């Protein structure tokens, strides 16, 4: 296993990965204030991810601060305790909207790349293996997207041993890939591929058809669907049979993970016309069940009610039963929704949990080593995060 894939595997292991419930299901809340840890971060935290940035085998947190144009690194000390890394928060480019994690310079330490909202560039920071980050040479890297970036993801799309970057170009219904380059970091200008109508907010990668090559997924806001681009391992991509797949109104963001324990990746997709100024339809959570070849079908009951302005979503095993669950944030009523999944591919129960003001990014990871995924939420209007410990 190469160094890149060892690191990628470790990140995914920490993360647990990074629609289900009918309205007839009763909502309940098994959490109290004693289950919640609050940590101050930067101004307007938007996204949160989990990885090991100082190589101590303990999960750390990364939080993007939208209005500070910075990123906060919280180093884990064990038992869900965290402290800011020396020098944190670190400059991360204008209006940080999304983050991806990988070893971009092949030095064995995790690095960061950001999509900078309202700008035509991607910012890359190199990690030193101790939790500190500095701008990569020649960062930020220009892109030719229309009108500017929103989402970002990474993978070795041409199997050359160097990670590549991909971002959205929703103005012309395309994505742009910057292939990794040992001299310049990333090759610019990038290579474009066609996707669905108005790919927006999030783009993610994974091996959807289990062929060993990295694939690309986009949610297409105006197409009400999701595009699955299957990679050939040589840097080329083609639509999976049946792609794009319907996934409810105004898909806004999504997460990849196995939610029915069949060993095949599924998609949990936020439907959020309420987050737009011109879209109409039903807000909620849609789950697409994958068959392992690149095809997806909508889970019965989708979209599931997920609040007034559903925003972000994460997948992970919250109750330690071996089946990944789903958590979504509601930016409109200061709550998150926890959907417990089962092996039958349905929702067992839904919990509604009150958090801070205007929650956005969410993540699930075992932060105290008890075998259950804990929930991390960005409280965008409070300048802090909530950590909700699983019981």
CSV table of C-alpha atoms in Angstrom, one decimal:
chain,number,residue,atom,x,y,z
A,1,UNK,CA,0.0,0.0,0.0
A,2,UNK,CA,1.5,3.4,-1.0
A,3,UNK,CA,2.0,6.2,1.5
A,4,UNK,CA,-0.8,8.2,0.0
A,5,UNK,CA,-3.3,5.4,0.4
A,6,UNK,CA,-2.1,4.5,3.9
A,7,UNK,CA,-2.8,8.1,4.9
A,8,UNK,CA,-6.1,8.2,3.1
A,9,UNK,CA,-7.1,4.9,4.8
A,10,UNK,CA,-6.2,6.3,8.2
A,11,UNK,CA,-8.2,9.5,7.6
A,12,UNK,CA,-11.3,7.5,6.6
A,13,UNK,CA,-10.9,5.1,9.5
A,14,UNK,CA,-10.9,8.1,12.0
A,15,UNK,CA,-13.9,9.7,10.2
A,16,UNK,CA,-16.2,6.6,10.0
A,17,UNK,CA,-16.1,8.3,6.7
A,18,UNK,CA,-16.6,13.6,5.7
A,19,UNK,CA,-32.5,9.5,2.8
A,20,UNK,CA,-33.9,7.9,5.6
A,21,UNK,CA,-36.8,8.8,7.9
A,22,UNK,CA,-40.5,9.2,7.1
A,23,UNK,CA,-42.4,12.0,8.7
A,24,UNK,CA,-44.5,9.5,10.6
A,25,UNK,CA,-41.5,8.5,12.7
A,26,UNK,CA,-41.5,10.2,16.1
A,27,UNK,CA,-38.7,12.6,16.9
A,28,UNK,CA,-36.9,12.2,20.2
A,29,UNK,CA,-33.9,13.6,22.0
A,30,UNK,CA,-31.7,11.3,24.1
A,31,UNK,CA,-29.0,14.0,24.7
A,32,UNK,CA,-28.7,16.6,27.5
A,33,UNK,CA,-26.5,19.6,28.0
A,34,UNK,CA,-24.1,17.4,30.0
A,35,UNK,CA,-23.3,15.4,26.8
A,36,UNK,CA,-22.1,18.6,25.0
A,37,UNK,CA,-18.6,20.1,24.9
A,38,UNK,CA,-18.3,23.7,23.5
A,39,UNK,CA,-15.0,25.0,22.0
A,40,UNK,CA,-14.4,28.5,20.7
A,41,UNK,CA,-12.9,28.7,17.2
A,42,UNK,CA,-12.7,31.5,14.5
A,43,UNK,CA,-15.4,33.7,13.1
A,44,UNK,CA,-18.3,32.0,11.4
A,45,UNK,CA,-17.2,28.3,11.4
A,46,UNK,CA,-18.5,26.5,8.4
A,47,UNK,CA,-16.9,23.1,7.8
A,48,UNK,CA,-15.4,20.6,10.2
A,49,UNK,CA,-13.4,17.4,9.5
A,50,UNK,CA,-11.4,14.9,11.5
A,51,UNK,CA,-7.9,13.6,10.9
A,52,UNK,CA,-4.6,13.0,12.7
A,53,UNK,CA,-2.5,16.1,11.9
A,54,UNK,CA,0.3,15.5,14.5
A,55,UNK,CA,0.8,11.8,14.0
A,56,UNK,CA,0.0,10.8,17.6
A,57,UNK,CA,-2.8,8.5,16.5
A,58,UNK,CA,-5.5,10.6,18.2
A,59,UNK,CA,-8.2,12.3,16.2
A,60,UNK,CA,-7.8,16.1,15.7
A,61,UNK,CA,-10.3,18.6,14.4
A,62,UNK,CA,-10.1,21.1,11.5
A,63,UNK,CA,-12.6,23.9,11.4
A,64,UNK,CA,-12.8,26.4,8.5
A,65,UNK,CA,-13.7,30.0,9.5
A,66,UNK,CA,-15.7,31.7,6.7
A,67,UNK,CA,-15.4,35.3,7.9
A,68,UNK,CA,-11.8,35.0,9.2
A,69,UNK,CA,-10.5,33.4,6.0
A,70,UNK,CA,-8.7,31.0,8.3
A,71,UNK,CA,-8.6,27.5,9.6
A,72,UNK,CA,-8.6,26.4,13.2
A,73,UNK,CA,-6.6,23.2,14.1
A,74,UNK,CA,-7.7,21.5,17.4
A,75,UNK,CA,-5.3,18.8,18.4
A,76,UNK,CA,-6.8,15.9,20.3
A,77,UNK,CA,-5.4,15.0,23.7
A,78,UNK,CA,-7.6,11.9,24.2
A,79,UNK,CA,-11.0,11.5,25.9
A,80,UNK,CA,-12.5,14.2,23.6
A,81,UNK,CA,-10.2,16.9,24.9
A,82,UNK,CA,-8.6,19.4,22.5
A,83,UNK,CA,-6.2,22.3,22.4
A,84,UNK,CA,-5.4,24.7,19.6
A,85,UNK,CA,-2.2,23.9,17.6
A,86,UNK,CA,0.6,26.4,17.9
A,87,UNK,CA,0.0,29.2,15.5
A,88,UNK,CA,-3.7,28.3,14.9
A,89,UNK,CA,-5.8,29.7,13.3
A,90,UNK,CA,-3.8,29.6,10.0
A,91,UNK,CA,-4.6,31.8,7.0
A,92,UNK,CA,-6.5,29.8,4.4
A,93,UNK,CA,-7.4,32.2,1.6
A,94,UNK,CA,-10.5,34.3,1.1
A,95,UNK,CA,-13.9,33.1,2.5
A,96,UNK,CA,-13.0,29.4,3.1
A,97,UNK,CA,-16.0,27.4,1.9
A,98,UNK,CA,-14.7,23.8,1.8
A,99,UNK,CA,-11.7,21.7,2.8
A,100,UNK,CA,-10.1,18.5,1.7
A,101,UNK,CA,-7.2,16.6,3.4
A,102,UNK,CA,-4.3,14.6,1.9
A,103,UNK,CA,-0.5,14.4,1.6
A,104,UNK,CA,0.1,16.6,-1.4
A,105,UNK,CA,3.9,16.7,-1.2
A,106,UNK,CA,4.4,13.1,-0.2
A,107,UNK,CA,6.3,13.8,3.0
A,108,UNK,CA,4.2,11.6,5.2
A,109,UNK,CA,2.3,14.5,6.8
A,110,UNK,CA,-1.3,15.5,6.1
A,111,UNK,CA,-1.8,18.7,4.2
A,112,UNK,CA,-4.9,20.9,3.5
A,113,UNK,CA,-6.6,22.3,0.4
A,114,UNK,CA,-9.4,24.8,0.4
A,115,UNK,CA,-12.1,26.1,-2.0
A,116,UNK,CA,-12.2,29.9,-1.6
A,117,UNK,CA,-15.7,31.3,-2.2
A,118,UNK,CA,-16.0,34.2,-4.6
A,119,UNK,CA,-12.5,33.6,-5.9
A,120,UNK,CA,-11.0,31.6,-8.8
A,121,UNK,CA,-8.3,29.8,-6.8
A,122,UNK,CA,-7.6,27.0,-4.4
A,123,UNK,CA,-5.4,27.5,-1.4
A,124,UNK,CA,-3.0,24.7,-0.3
A,125,UNK,CA,-1.3,24.5,3.1
A,126,UNK,CA,1.5,22.0,3.9
A,127,UNK,CA,1.5,20.3,7.3
A,128,UNK,CA,4.6,19.8,9.3
A,129,UNK,CA,3.4,16.7,11.1
A,130,UNK,CA,3.0,18.6,14.4
A,131,UNK,CA,-0.3,20.4,13.7
A,132,UNK,CA,1.1,23.6,12.1
A,133,UNK,CA,0.6,24.6,8.5
A,134,UNK,CA,2.2,27.0,6.0
A,135,UNK,CA,1.3,28.0,2.5
A,136,UNK,CA,2.5,25.6,-0.2
A,137,UNK,CA,4.9,27.1,-2.8
A,138,UNK,CA,2.9,28.8,-5.6
A,139,UNK,CA,-0.4,28.6,-3.5
A,140,UNK,CA,-3.0,29.7,-4.2
A,141,UNK,CA,-3.5,27.8,-7.4
A,142,UNK,CA,-5.6,29.5,-10.1
A,143,UNK,CA,-8.6,27.8,-11.6
A,144,UNK,CA,-10.8,28.7,-14.6
A,145,UNK,CA,-14.1,27.8,-13.1
A,146,UNK,CA,-17.3,29.9,-13.7
A,147,UNK,CA,-17.9,32.0,-11.6
A,148,UNK,CA,-15.9,30.8,-8.6
A,149,UNK,CA,-15.2,27.8,-6.4
A,150,UNK,CA,-17.5,26.2,-3.8
A,151,UNK,CA,-16.5,22.6,-3.2
A,152,UNK,CA,-13.2,20.7,-3.3
A,153,UNK,CA,-12.0,17.1,-3.0
A,154,UNK,CA,-8.8,15.1,-3.6
A,155,UNK,CA,-7.8,11.8,-5.0
A,156,UNK,CA,-5.1,10.2,-7.2
A,157,UNK,CA,-7.2,10.2,-10.4
A,158,UNK,CA,-4.4,9.1,-12.8
A,159,UNK,CA,-2.6,6.7,-10.3
A,160,UNK,CA,0.8,8.5,-10.6
A,161,UNK,CA,1.4,8.5,-6.9
A,162,UNK,CA,0.5,12.2,-6.5
A,163,UNK,CA,-2.8,13.5,-5.2
A,164,UNK,CA,-4.9,15.7,-7.5
A,165,UNK,CA,-7.6,18.3,-6.7
A,166,UNK,CA,-11.1,18.8,-8.2
A,167,UNK,CA,-13.5,21.7,-7.8
A,168,UNK,CA,-16.8,22.7,-9.3
A,169,UNK,CA,-17.5,25.1,-12.2
A,170,UNK,CA,-21.3,25.4,-11.8
A,171,UNK,CA,-21.6,28.3,-14.3
A,172,UNK,CA,-20.9,26.0,-17.2
A,173,UNK,CA,-22.0,22.6,-15.7
A,174,UNK,CA,-18.5,21.2,-15.4
A,175,UNK,CA,-15.8,20.3,-12.9
A,176,UNK,CA,-12.1,21.2,-13.1
A,177,UNK,CA,-9.3,18.9,-12.1
A,178,UNK,CA,-5.8,20.1,-11.2
A,179,UNK,CA,-3.5,17.2,-11.6
A,180,UNK,CA,-0.6,16.9,-9.1
A,181,UNK,CA,2.8,17.9,-10.3
A,182,UNK,CA,6.1,17.3,-8.6
A,183,UNK,CA,7.5,20.6,-9.9
A,184,UNK,CA,4.7,23.1,-9.5
A,185,UNK,CA,2.5,21.3,-7.0
A,186,UNK,CA,-0.5,21.2,-9.4
A,187,UNK,CA,-0.8,21.7,-13.1
A,188,UNK,CA,-2.7,24.7,-14.3
A,189,UNK,CA,-4.9,25.3,-16.2
A,190,UNK,CA,-6.8,22.3,-15.2
A,191,UNK,CA,-8.8,19.7,-17.2
A,192,UNK,CA,-12.6,20.0,-17.4
A,193,UNK,CA,-15.3,17.3,-17.4
A,194,UNK,CA,-19.0,17.7,-18.0
A,195,UNK,CA,-21.5,16.9,-15.2
A,196,UNK,CA,-25.1,17.8,-14.5
A,197,UNK,CA,-26.9,21.2,-14.4
A,198,UNK,CA,-25.4,23.6,-11.9
A,199,UNK,CA,-23.1,21.5,-9.7
A,200,UNK,CA,-23.1,23.4,-6.5
A,201,UNK,CA,-21.6,23.6,-3.0
A,202,UNK,CA,-20.1,20.1,-2.7
A,203,UNK,CA,-18.0,17.7,-4.7
A,204,UNK,CA,-16.7,14.4,-3.3
A,205,UNK,CA,-14.7,11.4,-4.4
A,206,UNK,CA,-14.6,7.7,-3.7
A,207,UNK,CA,-14.4,4.3,-5.3
A,208,UNK,CA,-18.0,3.9,-6.2
A,209,UNK,CA,-17.8,0.8,-8.4
A,210,UNK,CA,-15.0,-1.1,-6.5
A,211,UNK,CA,-12.5,-1.1,-9.4
A,212,UNK,CA,-9.6,0.4,-7.4
A,213,UNK,CA,-9.9,3.7,-9.2
A,214,UNK,CA,-11.2,7.0,-7.7
A,215,UNK,CA,-14.5,8.3,-8.9
A,216,UNK,CA,-16.1,11.8,-8.6
A,217,UNK,CA,-19.6,12.7,-7.4
A,218,UNK,CA,-21.4,16.0,-7.8
A,219,UNK,CA,-24.8,17.2,-6.7
A,220,UNK,CA,-26.5,19.2,-9.4
A,221,UNK,CA,-28.7,22.0,-7.9
A,222,UNK,CA,-30.8,22.8,-10.9
A,223,UNK,CA,-30.8,19.3,-12.2
A,224,UNK,CA,-32.3,17.8,-9.0
A,225,UNK,CA,-29.9,15.0,-9.5
A,226,UNK,CA,-26.4,13.6,-8.8
A,227,UNK,CA,-23.7,12.8,-11.3
A,228,UNK,CA,-21.4,9.8,-10.9
A,229,UNK,CA,-18.2,10.1,-12.9
A,230,UNK,CA,-16.4,6.8,-13.0
A,231,UNK,CA,-12.6,7.1,-13.2
A,232,UNK,CA,-10.4,4.8,-15.4
A,233,UNK,CA,-7.3,5.4,-13.3
A,234,UNK,CA,-5.7,7.3,-16.1
A,235,UNK,CA,-7.3,10.6,-15.5
A,236,UNK,CA,-10.3,10.1,-17.6
A,237,UNK,CA,-14.0,10.0,-16.5
A,238,UNK,CA,-17.3,8.8,-17.9
A,239,UNK,CA,-20.8,8.8,-16.5
A,240,UNK,CA,-22.0,5.7,-14.7
A,241,UNK,CA,-24.9,3.9,-16.4
A,242,UNK,CA,-28.0,5.9,-15.5
A,243,UNK,CA,-26.1,8.9,-14.3
A,244,UNK,CA,-27.2,11.5,-13.3
A,245,UNK,CA,-29.6,10.0,-10.8
A,246,UNK,CA,-32.6,11.8,-9.3
A,247,UNK,CA,-32.1,12.7,-5.7
A,248,UNK,CA,-34.9,15.2,-4.7
A,249,UNK,CA,-35.2,19.0,-5.0
A,250,UNK,CA,-32.1,21.3,-5.0
A,251,UNK,CA,-29.4,18.9,-3.8
A,252,UNK,CA,-27.1,21.1,-1.8
A,253,UNK,CA,-24.4,18.9,-0.2
A,254,UNK,CA,-23.9,15.2,0.5
A,255,UNK,CA,-21.8,12.6,2.2
A,256,UNK,CA,-20.6,9.2,1.0
A,257,UNK,CA,-20.8,6.1,3.3
A,258,UNK,CA,-22.3,2.6,3.7
A,259,UNK,CA,-25.6,3.1,5.5
A,260,UNK,CA,-27.0,-0.4,5.2
A,261,UNK,CA,-23.9,-2.5,6.0
A,262,UNK,CA,-23.7,-4.2,2.7
A,263,UNK,CA,-20.2,-3.0,1.9
A,264,UNK,CA,-21.2,-0.7,-0.9
A,265,UNK,CA,-21.0,3.1,-0.8
A,266,UNK,CA,-24.3,5.0,-0.5
A,267,UNK,CA,-25.1,8.7,-0.6
A,268,UNK,CA,-26.8,10.9,2.0
A,269,UNK,CA,-27.9,14.1,0.2
A,270,UNK,CA,-29.3,17.3,1.6
A,271,UNK,CA,-32.2,18.8,-0.3
A,272,UNK,CA,-32.3,22.5,0.4
A,273,UNK,CA,-34.3,24.8,-1.9
A,274,UNK,CA,-34.7,27.0,1.2
A,275,UNK,CA,-30.9,27.8,1.0
A,276,UNK,CA,-31.4,29.4,-2.4
A,277,UNK,CA,-33.1,32.6,-3.6
A,278,UNK,CA,-34.8,31.1,-6.7
A,279,UNK,CA,-35.5,27.4,-6.1
A,280,UNK,CA,-38.6,25.8,-4.9
A,281,UNK,CA,-39.5,22.3,-3.7
A,282,UNK,CA,-39.2,20.0,-0.7
A,283,UNK,CA,-36.4,20.4,1.9
A,284,UNK,CA,-35.1,17.3,3.5
A,285,UNK,CA,-32.7,14.4,3.4
A,286,UNK,CA,-32.6,11.9,0.5
A,287,UNK,CA,-30.6,8.7,0.7
A,288,UNK,CA,-29.4,6.9,-2.4
A,289,UNK,CA,-28.5,3.2,-2.0
A,290,UNK,CA,-25.6,2.1,-4.2
A,291,UNK,CA,-25.3,-1.3,-5.8
A,292,UNK,CA,-21.5,-1.3,-6.0
A,293,UNK,CA,-21.4,-0.8,-9.8
A,294,UNK,CA,-22.1,3.0,-9.9
A,295,UNK,CA,-25.9,2.7,-9.9
A,296,UNK,CA,-28.1,4.2,-7.2
A,297,UNK,CA,-31.8,4.0,-6.2
A,298,UNK,CA,-33.7,6.3,-3.9
A,299,UNK,CA,-34.4,4.9,-0.4
A,300,UNK,CA,-38.1,4.5,0.2
A,301,UNK,CA,-39.5,7.4,2.1
A,302,UNK,CA,-37.0,10.0,0.8
A,303,UNK,CA,-36.9,12.9,1.3
A,304,UNK,CA,-37.0,12.7,5.1
A,305,UNK,CA,-37.9,15.8,7.1
A,306,UNK,CA,-34.7,17.5,8.3
A,307,UNK,CA,-35.8,21.0,9.4
A,308,UNK,CA,-36.3,24.4,7.9
A,309,UNK,CA,-33.0,25.0,6.1
A,310,UNK,CA,-31.1,21.8,5.9
A,311,UNK,CA,-27.5,22.5,5.3
A,312,UNK,CA,-24.8,19.8,5.8
A,313,UNK,CA,-24.7,16.0,6.4
A,314,UNK,CA,-22.3,13.4,7.7
A,315,UNK,CA,-22.2,9.6,8.0
A,316,UNK,CA,-20.8,7.5,10.8
A,317,UNK,CA,-21.7,4.8,13.4
A,318,UNK,CA,-23.1,6.8,16.4
A,319,UNK,CA,-24.4,3.9,18.4
A,320,UNK,CA,-21.7,1.3,17.7
A,321,UNK,CA,-24.0,-1.3,16.1
A,322,UNK,CA,-21.9,-1.7,13.0
A,323,UNK,CA,-24.2,0.3,10.8
A,324,UNK,CA,-23.4,3.9,9.8
A,325,UNK,CA,-25.9,6.5,10.8
A,326,UNK,CA,-26.7,10.0,9.3
A,327,UNK,CA,-26.6,13.4,10.9
A,328,UNK,CA,-27.8,16.6,9.3
A,329,UNK,CA,-27.7,20.2,10.4
A,330,UNK,CA,-30.6,22.7,10.2
A,331,UNK,CA,-29.3,26.2,9.7
A,332,UNK,CA,-32.8,27.6,10.2
A,333,UNK,CA,-33.9,26.3,13.6
A,334,UNK,CA,-30.6,25.6,15.4
A,335,UNK,CA,-30.9,21.9,15.5
A,336,UNK,CA,-29.3,18.7,14.1
A,337,UNK,CA,-31.2,15.6,13.1
A,338,UNK,CA,-29.8,12.2,13.9
A,339,UNK,CA,-31.1,9.3,11.8
A,340,UNK,CA,-30.2,5.8,13.1
A,341,UNK,CA,-29.9,3.4,10.3
A,342,UNK,CA,-30.2,-0.4,10.1
A,343,UNK,CA,-29.1,-3.3,7.9
A,344,UNK,CA,-32.5,-3.4,6.3
A,345,UNK,CA,-31.7,-0.1,4.6
A,346,UNK,CA,-34.3,1.9,6.6
A,347,UNK,CA,-34.3,4.4,9.4
A,348,UNK,CA,-34.8,3.0,12.9
A,349,UNK,CA,-35.3,6.3,14.7
A,350,UNK,CA,-34.7,10.0,14.5
A,351,UNK,CA,-33.5,12.3,17.2
A,352,UNK,CA,-33.7,16.1,17.1
A,353,UNK,CA,-30.9,17.8,19.1
A,354,UNK,CA,-30.7,21.5,19.8
A,355,UNK,CA,-27.2,23.0,19.2
A,356,UNK,CA,-25.9,26.5,18.8
A,357,UNK,CA,-27.0,29.3,16.5
A,358,UNK,CA,-27.1,28.6,12.7
A,359,UNK,CA,-25.4,25.2,12.6
A,360,UNK,CA,-23.5,24.3,9.4
A,361,UNK,CA,-20.8,21.7,9.1
A,362,UNK,CA,-21.1,18.4,10.9
A,363,UNK,CA,-18.8,15.4,11.3
A,364,UNK,CA,-18.9,12.0,13.1
A,365,UNK,CA,-15.9,10.4,14.7
A,366,UNK,CA,-15.0,8.4,17.8
A,367,UNK,CA,-13.3,11.1,19.9
A,368,UNK,CA,-13.1,9.2,23.2
A,369,UNK,CA,-12.2,5.7,22.1
A,370,UNK,CA,-15.5,4.0,23.2
A,371,UNK,CA,-16.3,2.6,19.8
A,372,UNK,CA,-19.2,5.0,19.1
A,373,UNK,CA,-19.1,8.0,16.8
A,374,UNK,CA,-19.5,11.4,18.5
A,375,UNK,CA,-21.0,14.4,16.6
A,376,UNK,CA,-19.2,17.7,15.9
A,377,UNK,CA,-21.2,20.7,14.8
A,378,UNK,CA,-20.1,24.1,13.6
A,379,UNK,CA,-22.3,26.8,15.2
A,380,UNK,CA,-21.8,29.5,12.5
A,381,UNK,CA,-23.3,32.4,14.4
A,382,UNK,CA,-21.7,31.6,17.8
A,383,UNK,CA,-18.1,31.2,16.6
A,384,UNK,CA,-17.8,27.9,18.3
A,385,UNK,CA,-18.3,24.1,17.8
A,386,UNK,CA,-20.4,21.7,19.8
A,387,UNK,CA,-19.1,18.2,20.4
A,388,UNK,CA,-22.0,15.8,21.3
A,389,UNK,CA,-20.8,12.7,23.0
A,390,UNK,CA,-22.6,9.5,22.1
A,391,UNK,CA,-23.9,7.3,24.9
